[in-house]
PDB file of N, CA, C and O in Angstrom:
ATOM      1  N   MET A   1       0.814  -1.200   0.000  1.00 66.00           N
ATOM      2  CA  MET A   1       0.000   0.000   0.000  1.00 66.00           C
ATOM      3  C   MET A   1       0.859   1.265   0.000  1.00 66.00           C
ATOM      4  O   MET A   1       0.374   2.323  -0.360  1.00 66.00           O
ATOM      5  N   ALA A   2       2.100   1.140   0.430  1.00 63.00           N
ATOM      6  CA  ALA A   2       2.963   2.324   0.470  1.00 63.00           C
ATOM      7  C   ALA A   2       3.248   2.865  -0.925  1.00 63.00           C
ATOM      8  O   ALA A   2       3.559   4.045  -1.073  1.00 63.00           O
ATOM      9  N   ASP A   3       3.141   2.003  -1.944  1.00 66.00           N
ATOM     10  CA  ASP A   3       3.348   2.485  -3.311  1.00 66.00           C
ATOM     11  C   ASP A   3       2.148   3.270  -3.812  1.00 66.00           C
ATOM     12  O   ASP A   3       2.270   4.097  -4.709  1.00 66.00           O
ATOM     13  N   ILE A   4       0.976   3.024  -3.242  1.00 70.00           N
ATOM     14  CA  ILE A   4      -0.235   3.719  -3.669  1.00 70.00           C
ATOM     15  C   ILE A   4      -0.404   5.028  -2.904  1.00 70.00           C
ATOM     16  O   ILE A   4      -0.656   6.078  -3.478  1.00 70.00           O
ATOM     17  N   PHE A   5      -0.272   4.960  -1.573  1.00 73.00           N
ATOM     18  CA  PHE A   5      -0.479   6.125  -0.719  1.00 73.00           C
ATOM     19  C   PHE A   5       0.868   6.689  -0.289  1.00 73.00           C
ATOM     20  O   PHE A   5       1.483   6.208   0.651  1.00 73.00           O
ATOM     21  N   LEU A   6       1.317   7.713  -1.000  1.00 72.00           N
ATOM     22  CA  LEU A   6       2.579   8.361  -0.644  1.00 72.00           C
ATOM     23  C   LEU A   6       2.352   9.265   0.559  1.00 72.00           C
ATOM     24  O   LEU A   6       1.286   9.813   0.758  1.00 72.00           O
ATOM     25  N   GLY A   7       3.354   9.420   1.356  1.00 73.00           N
ATOM     26  CA  GLY A   7       3.254  10.295   2.513  1.00 73.00           C
ATOM     27  C   GLY A   7       3.075   9.519   3.797  1.00 73.00           C
ATOM     28  O   GLY A   7       2.963   8.294   3.820  1.00 73.00           O
ATOM     29  N   LYS A   8       3.043  10.266   4.867  1.00 79.00           N
ATOM     30  CA  LYS A   8       2.907   9.665   6.188  1.00 79.00           C
ATOM     31  C   LYS A   8       1.446   9.281   6.440  1.00 79.00           C
ATOM     32  O   LYS A   8       0.529   9.974   6.009  1.00 79.00           O
ATOM     33  N   PRO A   9       1.211   8.186   7.159  1.00 81.00           N
ATOM     34  CA  PRO A   9      -0.165   7.763   7.425  1.00 81.00           C
ATOM     35  C   PRO A   9      -0.987   8.816   8.169  1.00 81.00           C
ATOM     36  O   PRO A   9      -2.180   8.964   7.917  1.00 81.00           O
ATOM     37  N   TRP A  10      -0.359   9.567   9.059  1.00 85.00           N
ATOM     38  CA  TRP A  10      -1.145  10.562   9.791  1.00 85.00           C
ATOM     39  C   TRP A  10      -1.549  11.729   8.895  1.00 85.00           C
ATOM     40  O   TRP A  10      -2.536  12.400   9.174  1.00 85.00           O
ATOM     41  N   HIS A  11      -0.840  11.948   7.784  1.00 83.00           N
ATOM     42  CA  HIS A  11      -1.283  12.954   6.813  1.00 83.00           C
ATOM     43  C   HIS A  11      -2.613  12.523   6.197  1.00 83.00           C
ATOM     44  O   HIS A  11      -3.511  13.347   5.999  1.00 83.00           O
ATOM     45  N   TRP A  12      -2.720  11.240   5.883  1.00 86.00           N
ATOM     46  CA  TRP A  12      -3.968  10.718   5.326  1.00 86.00           C
ATOM     47  C   TRP A  12      -5.080  10.797   6.362  1.00 86.00           C
ATOM     48  O   TRP A  12      -6.224  11.107   6.031  1.00 86.00           O
ATOM     49  N   GLY A  13      -4.752  10.511   7.621  1.00 90.00           N
ATOM     50  CA  GLY A  13      -5.750  10.634   8.688  1.00 90.00           C
ATOM     51  C   GLY A  13      -6.216  12.068   8.860  1.00 90.00           C
ATOM     52  O   GLY A  13      -7.407  12.324   9.065  1.00 90.00           O
ATOM     53  N   LEU A  14      -5.287  12.999   8.759  1.00 91.00           N
ATOM     54  CA  LEU A  14      -5.631  14.413   8.853  1.00 91.00           C
ATOM     55  C   LEU A  14      -6.533  14.824   7.704  1.00 91.00           C
ATOM     56  O   LEU A  14      -7.476  15.603   7.883  1.00 91.00           O
ATOM     57  N   LEU A  15      -6.283  14.289   6.530  1.00 91.00           N
ATOM     58  CA  LEU A  15      -7.126  14.586   5.372  1.00 91.00           C
ATOM     59  C   LEU A  15      -8.549  14.058   5.578  1.00 91.00           C
ATOM     60  O   LEU A  15      -9.522  14.748   5.273  1.00 91.00           O
ATOM     61  N   VAL A  16      -8.670  12.870   6.138  1.00 93.00           N
ATOM     62  CA  VAL A  16      -9.994  12.306   6.432  1.00 93.00           C
ATOM     63  C   VAL A  16     -10.717  13.170   7.466  1.00 93.00           C
ATOM     64  O   VAL A  16     -11.909  13.460   7.316  1.00 93.00           O
ATOM     65  N   LEU A  17     -10.001  13.605   8.510  1.00 94.00           N
ATOM     66  CA  LEU A  17     -10.610  14.481   9.512  1.00 94.00           C
ATOM     67  C   LEU A  17     -11.055  15.811   8.901  1.00 94.00           C
ATOM     68  O   LEU A  17     -12.107  16.346   9.268  1.00 94.00           O
ATOM     69  N   ALA A  18     -10.269  16.340   7.974  1.00 95.00           N
ATOM     70  CA  ALA A  18     -10.651  17.585   7.304  1.00 95.00           C
ATOM     71  C   ALA A  18     -11.919  17.383   6.483  1.00 95.00           C
ATOM     72  O   ALA A  18     -12.822  18.236   6.498  1.00 95.00           O
ATOM     73  N   PHE A  19     -12.003  16.262   5.769  1.00 95.00           N
ATOM     74  CA  PHE A  19     -13.219  15.961   4.995  1.00 95.00           C
ATOM     75  C   PHE A  19     -14.433  15.850   5.903  1.00 95.00           C
ATOM     76  O   PHE A  19     -15.505  16.357   5.584  1.00 95.00           O
ATOM     77  N   ILE A  20     -14.264  15.182   7.039  1.00 96.00           N
ATOM     78  CA  ILE A  20     -15.382  15.027   7.978  1.00 96.00           C
ATOM     79  C   ILE A  20     -15.819  16.383   8.515  1.00 96.00           C
ATOM     80  O   ILE A  20     -17.015  16.691   8.567  1.00 96.00           O
ATOM     81  N   CYS A  21     -14.850  17.212   8.905  1.00 94.00           N
ATOM     82  CA  CYS A  21     -15.164  18.542   9.437  1.00 94.00           C
ATOM     83  C   CYS A  21     -15.901  19.383   8.399  1.00 94.00           C
ATOM     84  O   CYS A  21     -16.929  20.008   8.703  1.00 94.00           O
ATOM     85  N   LEU A  22     -15.416  19.375   7.170  1.00 93.00           N
ATOM     86  CA  LEU A  22     -16.058  20.164   6.117  1.00 93.00           C
ATOM     87  C   LEU A  22     -17.421  19.587   5.735  1.00 93.00           C
ATOM     88  O   LEU A  22     -18.339  20.335   5.387  1.00 93.00           O
ATOM     89  N   ALA A  23     -17.570  18.265   5.832  1.00 94.00           N
ATOM     90  CA  ALA A  23     -18.871  17.652   5.558  1.00 94.00           C
ATOM     91  C   ALA A  23     -19.894  18.057   6.604  1.00 94.00           C
ATOM     92  O   ALA A  23     -21.048  18.363   6.273  1.00 94.00           O
ATOM     93  N   VAL A  24     -19.494  18.094   7.869  1.00 93.00           N
ATOM     94  CA  VAL A  24     -20.410  18.510   8.942  1.00 93.00           C
ATOM     95  C   VAL A  24     -20.833  19.959   8.735  1.00 93.00           C
ATOM     96  O   VAL A  24     -22.012  20.300   8.877  1.00 93.00           O
ATOM     97  N   VAL A  25     -19.906  20.796   8.379  1.00 93.00           N
ATOM     98  CA  VAL A  25     -20.219  22.199   8.124  1.00 93.00           C
ATOM     99  C   VAL A  25     -21.182  22.326   6.944  1.00 93.00           C
ATOM    100  O   VAL A  25     -22.135  23.104   6.981  1.00 93.00           O
ATOM    101  N   GLY A  26     -20.970  21.531   5.914  1.00 91.00           N
ATOM    102  CA  GLY A  26     -21.834  21.582   4.741  1.00 91.00           C
ATOM    103  C   GLY A  26     -23.216  21.019   5.004  1.00 91.00           C
ATOM    104  O   GLY A  26     -24.223  21.568   4.541  1.00 91.00           O
ATOM    105  N   VAL A  27     -23.294  19.925   5.740  1.00 93.00           N
ATOM    106  CA  VAL A  27     -24.589  19.307   6.038  1.00 93.00           C
ATOM    107  C   VAL A  27     -25.449  20.222   6.907  1.00 93.00           C
ATOM    108  O   VAL A  27     -26.672  20.219   6.799  1.00 93.00           O
ATOM    109  N   ASN A  28     -24.812  21.020   7.733  1.00 91.00           N
ATOM    110  CA  ASN A  28     -25.544  21.972   8.580  1.00 91.00           C
ATOM    111  C   ASN A  28     -25.909  23.257   7.839  1.00 91.00           C
ATOM    112  O   ASN A  28     -26.452  24.180   8.443  1.00 91.00           O
ATOM    113  N   TYR A  29     -25.601  23.329   6.563  1.00 92.00           N
ATOM    114  CA  TYR A  29     -25.940  24.486   5.708  1.00 92.00           C
ATOM    115  C   TYR A  29     -25.430  25.814   6.272  1.00 92.00           C
ATOM    116  O   TYR A  29     -26.104  26.833   6.172  1.00 92.00           O
ATOM    117  N   MET A  30     -24.237  25.762   6.868  1.00 88.00           N
ATOM    118  CA  MET A  30     -23.679  26.985   7.444  1.00 88.00           C
ATOM    119  C   MET A  30     -23.414  28.049   6.383  1.00 88.00           C
ATOM    120  O   MET A  30     -23.376  29.233   6.699  1.00 88.00           O
ATOM    121  N   HIS A  31     -23.250  27.630   5.134  1.00 88.00           N
ATOM    122  CA  HIS A  31     -22.976  28.597   4.074  1.00 88.00           C
ATOM    123  C   HIS A  31     -24.201  29.454   3.754  1.00 88.00           C
ATOM    124  O   HIS A  31     -24.082  30.443   3.039  1.00 88.00           O
ATOM    125  N   THR A  32     -25.360  29.084   4.311  1.00 91.00           N
ATOM    126  CA  THR A  32     -26.569  29.864   4.033  1.00 91.00           C
ATOM    127  C   THR A  32     -26.915  30.850   5.149  1.00 91.00           C
ATOM    128  O   THR A  32     -27.478  31.897   4.880  1.00 91.00           O
ATOM    129  N   TYR A  33     -26.590  30.514   6.396  1.00 92.00           N
ATOM    130  CA  TYR A  33     -26.993  31.405   7.493  1.00 92.00           C
ATOM    131  C   TYR A  33     -25.820  31.981   8.283  1.00 92.00           C
ATOM    132  O   TYR A  33     -26.010  32.925   9.050  1.00 92.00           O
ATOM    133  N   ALA A  34     -24.631  31.434   8.131  1.00 90.00           N
ATOM    134  CA  ALA A  34     -23.460  31.965   8.844  1.00 90.00           C
ATOM    135  C   ALA A  34     -22.253  31.881   7.914  1.00 90.00           C
ATOM    136  O   ALA A  34     -21.295  31.152   8.174  1.00 90.00           O
ATOM    137  N   PHE A  35     -22.316  32.654   6.844  1.00 92.00           N
ATOM    138  CA  PHE A  35     -21.285  32.522   5.811  1.00 92.00           C
ATOM    139  C   PHE A  35     -19.897  32.893   6.329  1.00 92.00           C
ATOM    140  O   PHE A  35     -18.912  32.238   5.972  1.00 92.00           O
ATOM    141  N   ASN A  36     -19.786  33.905   7.153  1.00 93.00           N
ATOM    142  CA  ASN A  36     -18.462  34.307   7.660  1.00 93.00           C
ATOM    143  C   ASN A  36     -17.843  33.201   8.500  1.00 93.00           C
ATOM    144  O   ASN A  36     -16.643  32.915   8.387  1.00 93.00           O
ATOM    145  N   THR A  37     -18.642  32.560   9.327  1.00 92.00           N
ATOM    146  CA  THR A  37     -18.150  31.440  10.127  1.00 92.00           C
ATOM    147  C   THR A  37     -17.768  30.275   9.221  1.00 92.00           C
ATOM    148  O   THR A  37     -16.735  29.623   9.428  1.00 92.00           O
ATOM    149  N   PHE A  38     -18.604  29.993   8.235  1.00 92.00           N
ATOM    150  CA  PHE A  38     -18.338  28.929   7.268  1.00 92.00           C
ATOM    151  C   PHE A  38     -17.008  29.178   6.555  1.00 92.00           C
ATOM    152  O   PHE A  38     -16.166  28.276   6.456  1.00 92.00           O
ATOM    153  N   ALA A  39     -16.812  30.375   6.065  1.00 94.00           N
ATOM    154  CA  ALA A  39     -15.581  30.711   5.346  1.00 94.00           C
ATOM    155  C   ALA A  39     -14.364  30.618   6.265  1.00 94.00           C
ATOM    156  O   ALA A  39     -13.299  30.137   5.851  1.00 94.00           O
ATOM    157  N   THR A  40     -14.517  31.044   7.501  1.00 94.00           N
ATOM    158  CA  THR A  40     -13.412  30.971   8.464  1.00 94.00           C
ATOM    159  C   THR A  40     -13.050  29.525   8.764  1.00 94.00           C
ATOM    160  O   THR A  40     -11.861  29.180   8.833  1.00 94.00           O
ATOM    161  N   ILE A  41     -14.055  28.665   8.938  1.00 94.00           N
ATOM    162  CA  ILE A  41     -13.791  27.253   9.205  1.00 94.00           C
ATOM    163  C   ILE A  41     -13.095  26.608   8.011  1.00 94.00           C
ATOM    164  O   ILE A  41     -12.114  25.868   8.178  1.00 94.00           O
ATOM    165  N   CYS A  42     -13.566  26.879   6.815  1.00 94.00           N
ATOM    166  CA  CYS A  42     -12.941  26.320   5.608  1.00 94.00           C
ATOM    167  C   CYS A  42     -11.492  26.787   5.472  1.00 94.00           C
ATOM    168  O   CYS A  42     -10.596  25.986   5.174  1.00 94.00           O
ATOM    169  N   LEU A  43     -11.251  28.055   5.694  1.00 96.00           N
ATOM    170  CA  LEU A  43      -9.895  28.592   5.617  1.00 96.00           C
ATOM    171  C   LEU A  43      -8.997  27.975   6.689  1.00 96.00           C
ATOM    172  O   LEU A  43      -7.858  27.593   6.413  1.00 96.00           O
ATOM    173  N   ALA A  44      -9.510  27.847   7.903  1.00 95.00           N
ATOM    174  CA  ALA A  44      -8.723  27.287   9.002  1.00 95.00           C
ATOM    175  C   ALA A  44      -8.385  25.821   8.751  1.00 95.00           C
ATOM    176  O   ALA A  44      -7.247  25.385   9.001  1.00 95.00           O
ATOM    177  N   VAL A  45      -9.345  25.046   8.258  1.00 95.00           N
ATOM    178  CA  VAL A  45      -9.082  23.632   7.970  1.00 95.00           C
ATOM    179  C   VAL A  45      -8.035  23.507   6.876  1.00 95.00           C
ATOM    180  O   VAL A  45      -7.086  22.722   6.992  1.00 95.00           O
ATOM    181  N   GLY A  46      -8.172  24.266   5.816  1.00 94.00           N
ATOM    182  CA  GLY A  46      -7.193  24.232   4.736  1.00 94.00           C
ATOM    183  C   GLY A  46      -5.807  24.645   5.193  1.00 94.00           C
ATOM    184  O   GLY A  46      -4.806  24.000   4.864  1.00 94.00           O
ATOM    185  N   LEU A  47      -5.745  25.704   5.968  1.00 96.00           N
ATOM    186  CA  LEU A  47      -4.465  26.185   6.483  1.00 96.00           C
ATOM    187  C   LEU A  47      -3.818  25.164   7.414  1.00 96.00           C
ATOM    188  O   LEU A  47      -2.608  24.936   7.355  1.00 96.00           O
ATOM    189  N   LEU A  48      -4.622  24.527   8.245  1.00 93.00           N
ATOM    190  CA  LEU A  48      -4.102  23.520   9.166  1.00 93.00           C
ATOM    191  C   LEU A  48      -3.523  22.329   8.407  1.00 93.00           C
ATOM    192  O   LEU A  48      -2.411  21.877   8.713  1.00 93.00           O
ATOM    193  N   VAL A  49      -4.242  21.845   7.416  1.00 92.00           N
ATOM    194  CA  VAL A  49      -3.777  20.674   6.669  1.00 92.00           C
ATOM    195  C   VAL A  49      -2.506  20.998   5.885  1.00 92.00           C
ATOM    196  O   VAL A  49      -1.526  20.252   5.938  1.00 92.00           O
ATOM    197  N   VAL A  50      -2.506  22.103   5.182  1.00 90.00           N
ATOM    198  CA  VAL A  50      -1.320  22.476   4.401  1.00 90.00           C
ATOM    199  C   VAL A  50      -0.125  22.739   5.313  1.00 90.00           C
ATOM    200  O   VAL A  50       0.995  22.278   5.040  1.00 90.00           O
ATOM    201  N   SER A  51      -0.329  23.437   6.411  1.00 91.00           N
ATOM    202  CA  SER A  51       0.762  23.718   7.351  1.00 91.00           C
ATOM    203  C   SER A  51       1.330  22.442   7.949  1.00 91.00           C
ATOM    204  O   SER A  51       2.549  22.295   8.085  1.00 91.00           O
ATOM    205  N   ALA A  52       0.459  21.509   8.318  1.00 88.00           N
ATOM    206  CA  ALA A  52       0.922  20.254   8.914  1.00 88.00           C
ATOM    207  C   ALA A  52       1.787  19.474   7.932  1.00 88.00           C
ATOM    208  O   ALA A  52       2.825  18.923   8.309  1.00 88.00           O
ATOM    209  N   VAL A  53       1.388  19.443   6.682  1.00 84.00           N
ATOM    210  CA  VAL A  53       2.164  18.698   5.688  1.00 84.00           C
ATOM    211  C   VAL A  53       3.479  19.403   5.379  1.00 84.00           C
ATOM    212  O   VAL A  53       4.539  18.774   5.330  1.00 84.00           O
ATOM    213  N   VAL A  54       3.440  20.705   5.203  1.00 84.00           N
ATOM    214  CA  VAL A  54       4.654  21.451   4.849  1.00 84.00           C
ATOM    215  C   VAL A  54       5.652  21.474   6.006  1.00 84.00           C
ATOM    216  O   VAL A  54       6.854  21.266   5.806  1.00 84.00           O
ATOM    217  N   LEU A  55       5.179  21.687   7.215  1.00 86.00           N
ATOM    218  CA  LEU A  55       6.096  21.804   8.359  1.00 86.00           C
ATOM    219  C   LEU A  55       6.709  20.473   8.772  1.00 86.00           C
ATOM    220  O   LEU A  55       7.763  20.454   9.402  1.00 86.00           O
ATOM    221  N   THR A  56       6.065  19.370   8.456  1.00 83.00           N
ATOM    222  CA  THR A  56       6.608  18.067   8.840  1.00 83.00           C
ATOM    223  C   THR A  56       7.354  17.373   7.709  1.00 83.00           C
ATOM    224  O   THR A  56       7.836  16.264   7.882  1.00 83.00           O
ATOM    225  N   HIS A  57       7.459  18.030   6.560  1.00 78.00           N
ATOM    226  CA  HIS A  57       8.179  17.453   5.421  1.00 78.00           C
ATOM    227  C   HIS A  57       9.673  17.519   5.679  1.00 78.00           C
ATOM    228  O   HIS A  57      10.203  18.536   6.129  1.00 78.00           O
ATOM    229  N   ARG A  58      10.343  16.420   5.423  1.00 78.00           N
ATOM    230  CA  ARG A  58      11.800  16.382   5.567  1.00 78.00           C
ATOM    231  C   ARG A  58      12.439  16.266   4.198  1.00 78.00           C
ATOM    232  O   ARG A  58      11.879  15.655   3.287  1.00 78.00           O
ATOM    233  N   HIS A  59      13.612  16.845   4.057  1.00 78.00           N
ATOM    234  CA  HIS A  59      14.333  16.763   2.792  1.00 78.00           C
ATOM    235  C   HIS A  59      14.598  15.295   2.482  1.00 78.00           C
ATOM    236  O   HIS A  59      15.073  14.546   3.330  1.00 78.00           O
ATOM    237  N   GLY A  60      14.267  14.888   1.275  1.00 73.00           N
ATOM    238  CA  GLY A  60      14.479  13.504   0.869  1.00 73.00           C
ATOM    239  C   GLY A  60      13.219  12.660   0.912  1.00 73.00           C
ATOM    240  O   GLY A  60      13.205  11.550   0.405  1.00 73.00           O
ATOM    241  N   ASP A  61      12.134  13.173   1.539  1.00 71.00           N
ATOM    242  CA  ASP A  61      10.868  12.452   1.544  1.00 71.00           C
ATOM    243  C   ASP A  61      10.315  12.385   0.126  1.00 71.00           C
ATOM    244  O   ASP A  61      10.400  13.348  -0.635  1.00 71.00           O
ATOM    245  N   ARG A  62       9.724  11.265  -0.188  1.00 67.00           N
ATOM    246  CA  ARG A  62       9.147  11.064  -1.514  1.00 67.00           C
ATOM    247  C   ARG A  62       7.779  11.726  -1.575  1.00 67.00           C
ATOM    248  O   ARG A  62       6.922  11.473  -0.743  1.00 67.00           O
ATOM    249  N   VAL A  63       7.568  12.606  -2.547  1.00 65.00           N
ATOM    250  CA  VAL A  63       6.292  13.315  -2.674  1.00 65.00           C
ATOM    251  C   VAL A  63       5.591  13.033  -3.994  1.00 65.00           C
ATOM    252  O   VAL A  63       4.413  13.340  -4.138  1.00 65.00           O
ATOM    253  N   THR A  64       6.294  12.455  -4.961  1.00 68.00           N
ATOM    254  CA  THR A  64       5.681  12.100  -6.236  1.00 68.00           C
ATOM    255  C   THR A  64       6.071  10.673  -6.586  1.00 68.00           C
ATOM    256  O   THR A  64       7.036  10.125  -6.060  1.00 68.00           O
ATOM    257  N   ARG A  65       5.315  10.075  -7.484  1.00 69.00           N
ATOM    258  CA  ARG A  65       5.624   8.708  -7.910  1.00 69.00           C
ATOM    259  C   ARG A  65       6.876   8.670  -8.791  1.00 69.00           C
ATOM    260  O   ARG A  65       7.710   7.805  -8.653  1.00 69.00           O
ATOM    261  N   GLU A  66       6.980   9.616  -9.682  1.00 72.00           N
ATOM    262  CA  GLU A  66       8.118   9.682 -10.591  1.00 72.00           C
ATOM    263  C   GLU A  66       9.158  10.642 -10.019  1.00 72.00           C
ATOM    264  O   GLU A  66       8.808  11.679  -9.456  1.00 72.00           O
ATOM    265  N   PRO A  67      10.428  10.331 -10.169  1.00 71.00           N
ATOM    266  CA  PRO A  67      11.456  11.260  -9.677  1.00 71.00           C
ATOM    267  C   PRO A  67      11.428  12.571 -10.467  1.00 71.00           C
ATOM    268  O   PRO A  67      11.172  12.571 -11.675  1.00 71.00           O
ATOM    269  N   ILE A  68      11.665  13.654  -9.778  1.00 69.00           N
ATOM    270  CA  ILE A  68      11.713  14.963 -10.419  1.00 69.00           C
ATOM    271  C   ILE A  68      13.151  15.224 -10.831  1.00 69.00           C
ATOM    272  O   ILE A  68      14.035  15.316  -9.977  1.00 69.00           O
ATOM    273  N   GLU A  69      13.370  15.327 -12.121  1.00 77.00           N
ATOM    274  CA  GLU A  69      14.723  15.547 -12.634  1.00 77.00           C
ATOM    275  C   GLU A  69      14.862  16.995 -13.057  1.00 77.00           C
ATOM    276  O   GLU A  69      14.080  17.504 -13.861  1.00 77.00           O
ATOM    277  N   LEU A  70      15.851  17.681 -12.513  1.00 74.00           N
ATOM    278  CA  LEU A  70      16.107  19.056 -12.873  1.00 74.00           C
ATOM    279  C   LEU A  70      16.994  19.101 -14.114  1.00 74.00           C
ATOM    280  O   LEU A  70      17.902  18.311 -14.277  1.00 74.00           O
ATOM    281  N   SER A  71      16.683  20.063 -14.962  1.00 75.00           N
ATOM    282  CA  SER A  71      17.512  20.222 -16.159  1.00 75.00           C
ATOM    283  C   SER A  71      18.827  20.895 -15.781  1.00 75.00           C
ATOM    284  O   SER A  71      18.990  21.412 -14.691  1.00 75.00           O
ATOM    285  N   GLU A  72      19.770  20.883 -16.697  1.00 73.00           N
ATOM    286  CA  GLU A  72      21.094  21.410 -16.420  1.00 73.00           C
ATOM    287  C   GLU A  72      21.100  22.912 -16.201  1.00 73.00           C
ATOM    288  O   GLU A  72      21.954  23.432 -15.510  1.00 73.00           O
ATOM    289  N   ASP A  73      20.151  23.659 -16.796  1.00 66.00           N
ATOM    290  CA  ASP A  73      20.168  25.115 -16.651  1.00 66.00           C
ATOM    291  C   ASP A  73      19.557  25.580 -15.335  1.00 66.00           C
ATOM    292  O   ASP A  73      19.602  26.739 -15.028  1.00 66.00           O
ATOM    293  N   GLU A  74      19.000  24.719 -14.550  1.00 55.00           N
ATOM    294  CA  GLU A  74      18.374  25.173 -13.291  1.00 55.00           C
ATOM    295  C   GLU A  74      19.318  25.072 -12.142  1.00 55.00           C
ATOM    296  O   GLU A  74      20.049  24.271 -11.862  1.00 55.00           O
TER     297      GLU A  74
END
């Protein structure tokens, strides 16, 4: 399964938690009666997930299936 799901397992767990949080917000129709709160929650969830992945990334971790080859001019 490690060849299919790249990254740390807790990153995938965090993604599932983000989906659940955003689903609860959507099912409660917060975008219709409390749009500012809805937008803040969406922004906070996105920021949390991206920050967690970026801050815990170590040099040399595999992030793509194919190796990224830099050209000679870069």
